[in-house]
mmCIF file of C-alpha atoms in Angstrom:
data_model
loop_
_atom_site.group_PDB
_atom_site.id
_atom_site.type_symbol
_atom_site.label_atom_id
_atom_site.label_comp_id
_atom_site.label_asym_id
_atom_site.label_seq_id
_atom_site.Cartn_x
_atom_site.Cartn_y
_atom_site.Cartn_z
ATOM 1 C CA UNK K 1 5.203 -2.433 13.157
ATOM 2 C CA UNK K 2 2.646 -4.133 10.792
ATOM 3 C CA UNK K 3 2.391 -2.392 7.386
ATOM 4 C CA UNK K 4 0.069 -3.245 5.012
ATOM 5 C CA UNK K 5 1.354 -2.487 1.434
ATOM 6 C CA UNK K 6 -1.308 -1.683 -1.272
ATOM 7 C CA UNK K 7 -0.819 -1.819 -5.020
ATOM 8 C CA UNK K 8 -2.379 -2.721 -8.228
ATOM 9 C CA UNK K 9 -2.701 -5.833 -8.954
ATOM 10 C CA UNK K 10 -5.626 -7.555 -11.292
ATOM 11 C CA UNK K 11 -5.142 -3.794 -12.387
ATOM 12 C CA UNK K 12 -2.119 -4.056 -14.004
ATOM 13 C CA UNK K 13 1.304 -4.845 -12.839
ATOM 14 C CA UNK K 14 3.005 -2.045 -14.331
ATOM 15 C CA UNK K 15 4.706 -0.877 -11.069
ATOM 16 C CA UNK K 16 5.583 -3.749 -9.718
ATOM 17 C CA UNK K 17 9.225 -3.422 -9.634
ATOM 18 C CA UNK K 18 8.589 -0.257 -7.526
ATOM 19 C CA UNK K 19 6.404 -2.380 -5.125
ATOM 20 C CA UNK K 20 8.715 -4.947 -4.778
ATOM 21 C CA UNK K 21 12.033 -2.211 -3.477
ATOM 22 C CA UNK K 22 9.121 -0.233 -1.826
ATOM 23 C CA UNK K 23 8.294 -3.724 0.120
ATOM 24 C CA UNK K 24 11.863 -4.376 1.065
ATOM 25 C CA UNK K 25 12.787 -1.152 1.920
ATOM 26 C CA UNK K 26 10.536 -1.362 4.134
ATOM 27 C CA UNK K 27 11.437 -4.556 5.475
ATOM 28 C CA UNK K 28 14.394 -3.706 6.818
ATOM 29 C CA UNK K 29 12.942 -1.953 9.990
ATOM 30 C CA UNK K 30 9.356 -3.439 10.092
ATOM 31 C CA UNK K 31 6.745 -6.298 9.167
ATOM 32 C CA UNK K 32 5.005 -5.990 5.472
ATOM 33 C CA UNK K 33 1.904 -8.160 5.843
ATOM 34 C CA UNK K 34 1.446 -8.110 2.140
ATOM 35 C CA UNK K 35 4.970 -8.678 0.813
ATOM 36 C CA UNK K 36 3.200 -10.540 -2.153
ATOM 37 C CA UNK K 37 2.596 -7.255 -3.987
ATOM 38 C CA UNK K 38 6.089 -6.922 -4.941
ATOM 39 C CA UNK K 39 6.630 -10.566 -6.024
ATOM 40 C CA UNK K 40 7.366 -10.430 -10.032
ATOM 41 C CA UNK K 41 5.760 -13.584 -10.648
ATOM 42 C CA UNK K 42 2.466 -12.830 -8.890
ATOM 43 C CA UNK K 43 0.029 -15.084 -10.328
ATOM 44 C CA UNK K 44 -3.495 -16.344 -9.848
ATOM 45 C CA UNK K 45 -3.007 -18.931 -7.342
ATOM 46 C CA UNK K 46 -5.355 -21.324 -5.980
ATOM 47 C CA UNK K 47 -6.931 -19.279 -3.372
ATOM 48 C CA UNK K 48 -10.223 -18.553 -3.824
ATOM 49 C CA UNK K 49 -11.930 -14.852 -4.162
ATOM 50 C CA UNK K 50 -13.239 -15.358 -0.855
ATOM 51 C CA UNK K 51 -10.687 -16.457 1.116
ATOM 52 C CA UNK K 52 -8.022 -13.972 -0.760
ATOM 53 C CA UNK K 53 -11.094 -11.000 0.228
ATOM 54 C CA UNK K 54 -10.721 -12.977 4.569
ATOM 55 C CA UNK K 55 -7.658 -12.708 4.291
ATOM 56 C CA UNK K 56 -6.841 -9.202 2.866
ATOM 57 C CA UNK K 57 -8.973 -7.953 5.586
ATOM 58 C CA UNK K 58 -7.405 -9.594 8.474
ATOM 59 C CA UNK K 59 -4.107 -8.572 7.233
ATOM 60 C CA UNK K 60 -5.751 -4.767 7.127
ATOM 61 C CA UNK K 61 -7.571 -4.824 10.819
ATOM 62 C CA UNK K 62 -4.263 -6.060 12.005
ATOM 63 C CA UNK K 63 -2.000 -3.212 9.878
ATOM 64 C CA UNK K 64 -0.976 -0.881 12.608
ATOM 65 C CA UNK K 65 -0.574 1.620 9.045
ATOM 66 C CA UNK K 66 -1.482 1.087 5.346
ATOM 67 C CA UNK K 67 1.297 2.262 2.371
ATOM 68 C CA UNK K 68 -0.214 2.534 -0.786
ATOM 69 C CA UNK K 69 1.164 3.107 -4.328
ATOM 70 C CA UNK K 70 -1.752 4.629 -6.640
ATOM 71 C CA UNK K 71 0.513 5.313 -9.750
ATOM 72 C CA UNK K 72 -1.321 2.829 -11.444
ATOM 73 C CA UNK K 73 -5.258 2.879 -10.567
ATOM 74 C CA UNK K 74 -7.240 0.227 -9.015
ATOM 75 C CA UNK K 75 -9.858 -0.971 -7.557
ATOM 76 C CA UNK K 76 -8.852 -3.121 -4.703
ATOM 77 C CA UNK K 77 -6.239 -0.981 -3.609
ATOM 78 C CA UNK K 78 -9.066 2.180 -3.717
ATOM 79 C CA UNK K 79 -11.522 -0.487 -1.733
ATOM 80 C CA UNK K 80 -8.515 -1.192 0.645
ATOM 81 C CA UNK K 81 -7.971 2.181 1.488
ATOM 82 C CA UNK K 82 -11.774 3.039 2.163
ATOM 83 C CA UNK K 83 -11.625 -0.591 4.388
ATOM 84 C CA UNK K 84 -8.901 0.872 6.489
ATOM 85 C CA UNK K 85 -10.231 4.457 6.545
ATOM 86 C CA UNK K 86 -13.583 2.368 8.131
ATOM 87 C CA UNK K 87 -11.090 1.030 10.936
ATOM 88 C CA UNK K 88 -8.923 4.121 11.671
ATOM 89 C CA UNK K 89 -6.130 2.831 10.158
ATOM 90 C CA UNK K 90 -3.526 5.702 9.207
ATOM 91 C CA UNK K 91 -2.870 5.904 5.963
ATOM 92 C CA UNK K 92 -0.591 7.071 3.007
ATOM 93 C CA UNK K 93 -1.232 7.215 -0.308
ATOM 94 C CA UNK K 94 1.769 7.750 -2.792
ATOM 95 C CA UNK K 95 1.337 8.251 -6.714
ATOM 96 C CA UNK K 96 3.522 9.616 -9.651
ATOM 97 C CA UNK K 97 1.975 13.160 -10.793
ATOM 98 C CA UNK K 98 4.395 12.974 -13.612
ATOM 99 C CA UNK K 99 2.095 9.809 -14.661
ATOM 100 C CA UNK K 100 -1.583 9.796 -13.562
ATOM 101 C CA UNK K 101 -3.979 12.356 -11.357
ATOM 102 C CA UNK K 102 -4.798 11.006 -8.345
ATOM 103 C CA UNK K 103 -8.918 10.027 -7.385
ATOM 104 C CA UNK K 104 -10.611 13.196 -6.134
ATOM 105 C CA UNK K 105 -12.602 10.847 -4.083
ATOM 106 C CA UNK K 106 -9.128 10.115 -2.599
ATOM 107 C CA UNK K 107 -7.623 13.066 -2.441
ATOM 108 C CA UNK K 108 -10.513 15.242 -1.447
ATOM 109 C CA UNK K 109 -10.499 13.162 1.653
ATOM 110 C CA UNK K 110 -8.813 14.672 4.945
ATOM 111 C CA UNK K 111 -8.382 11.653 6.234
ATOM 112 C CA UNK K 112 -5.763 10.048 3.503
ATOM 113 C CA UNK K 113 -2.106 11.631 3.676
ATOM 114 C CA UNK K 114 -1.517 11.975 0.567
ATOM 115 C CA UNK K 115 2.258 11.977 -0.914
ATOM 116 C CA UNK K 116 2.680 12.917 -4.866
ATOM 117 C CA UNK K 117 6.152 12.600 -6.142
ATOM 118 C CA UNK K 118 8.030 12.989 -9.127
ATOM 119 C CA UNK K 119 11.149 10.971 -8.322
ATOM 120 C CA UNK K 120 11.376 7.442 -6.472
ATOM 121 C CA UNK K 121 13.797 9.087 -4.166
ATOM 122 C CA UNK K 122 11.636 11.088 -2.702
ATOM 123 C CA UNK K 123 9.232 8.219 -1.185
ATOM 124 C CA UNK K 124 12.082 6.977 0.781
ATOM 125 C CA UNK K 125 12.640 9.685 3.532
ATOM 126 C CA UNK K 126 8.718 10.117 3.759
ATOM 127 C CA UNK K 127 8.452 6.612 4.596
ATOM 128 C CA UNK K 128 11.057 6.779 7.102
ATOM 129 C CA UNK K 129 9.022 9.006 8.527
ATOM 130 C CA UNK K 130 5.846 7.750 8.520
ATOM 131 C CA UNK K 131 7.251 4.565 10.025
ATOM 132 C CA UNK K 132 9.028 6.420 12.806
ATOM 133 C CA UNK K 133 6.114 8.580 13.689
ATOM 134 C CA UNK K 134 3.384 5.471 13.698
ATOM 135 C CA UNK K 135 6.531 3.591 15.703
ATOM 136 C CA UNK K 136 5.830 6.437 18.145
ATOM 137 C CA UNK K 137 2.374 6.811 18.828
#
């Protein structure tokens, strides 16, 4: 399965290390298009805005399900999410309630399944089973 993973970036990396064993958790059983999320040393490289917008959205209209972490706010990710809401794309938004509320744009909308969590441990299992249950339909 192809998994897009969403998290901040340009708006702040403060999660990263949770992206990064979110991203290769997930890598043991399927394909994370955006395994760049986790990467510590994410810098601006030389892609342009433009071609990192093309190919963002490729990567999403290919996604057969989009993971995102919304701890820490931001815009992408929240375009990202509307993007693959536009394309049917199943998605699931995680987020620390310990640490931030999340969007009632986001979670006023039926369409996001939404997973708040106090404790990393408890993303694990649900994303077991969200991969298992997209793996099956």
């Amino acid at each position: 399965m192809k998994v897009y993973f969403a998290g901040s970036i340009r708006g702040g990396r403060i999660d990263a290390n949770l992206y990064e064993r979110l991203i290769k958790y997930i890598q043991k059983t399927d394909i994370v298009l955006t395994e760049h999320v986790g990467n510590l040393n994410l810098s601006e490289e030389e892609q342009t805005v433009t071609d990192i917008y093309n190919q963002d959205t490729n990567w999403l209209r290919e996604s057969d399900v989009l993971i995102a972490e919304c701890t820490c706010p931001s815009l992408g990710v929240g375009y990202e999410l509307a993007y693959a809401e536009r394309f049917q794309i199943p998605c699931h938004i995680f987020y620390n309630k310990n640490r931030t509320s999340l969007s009632a744009m986001l979670a006023g909308n039926a369409f996001y399944n939404i997973h708040p969590y106090e404790d990393e441990s408890e993303i694990y299992p649900i994303i077991d089973s969200i991969l298992q249950k997209e793996c099956d339909s």
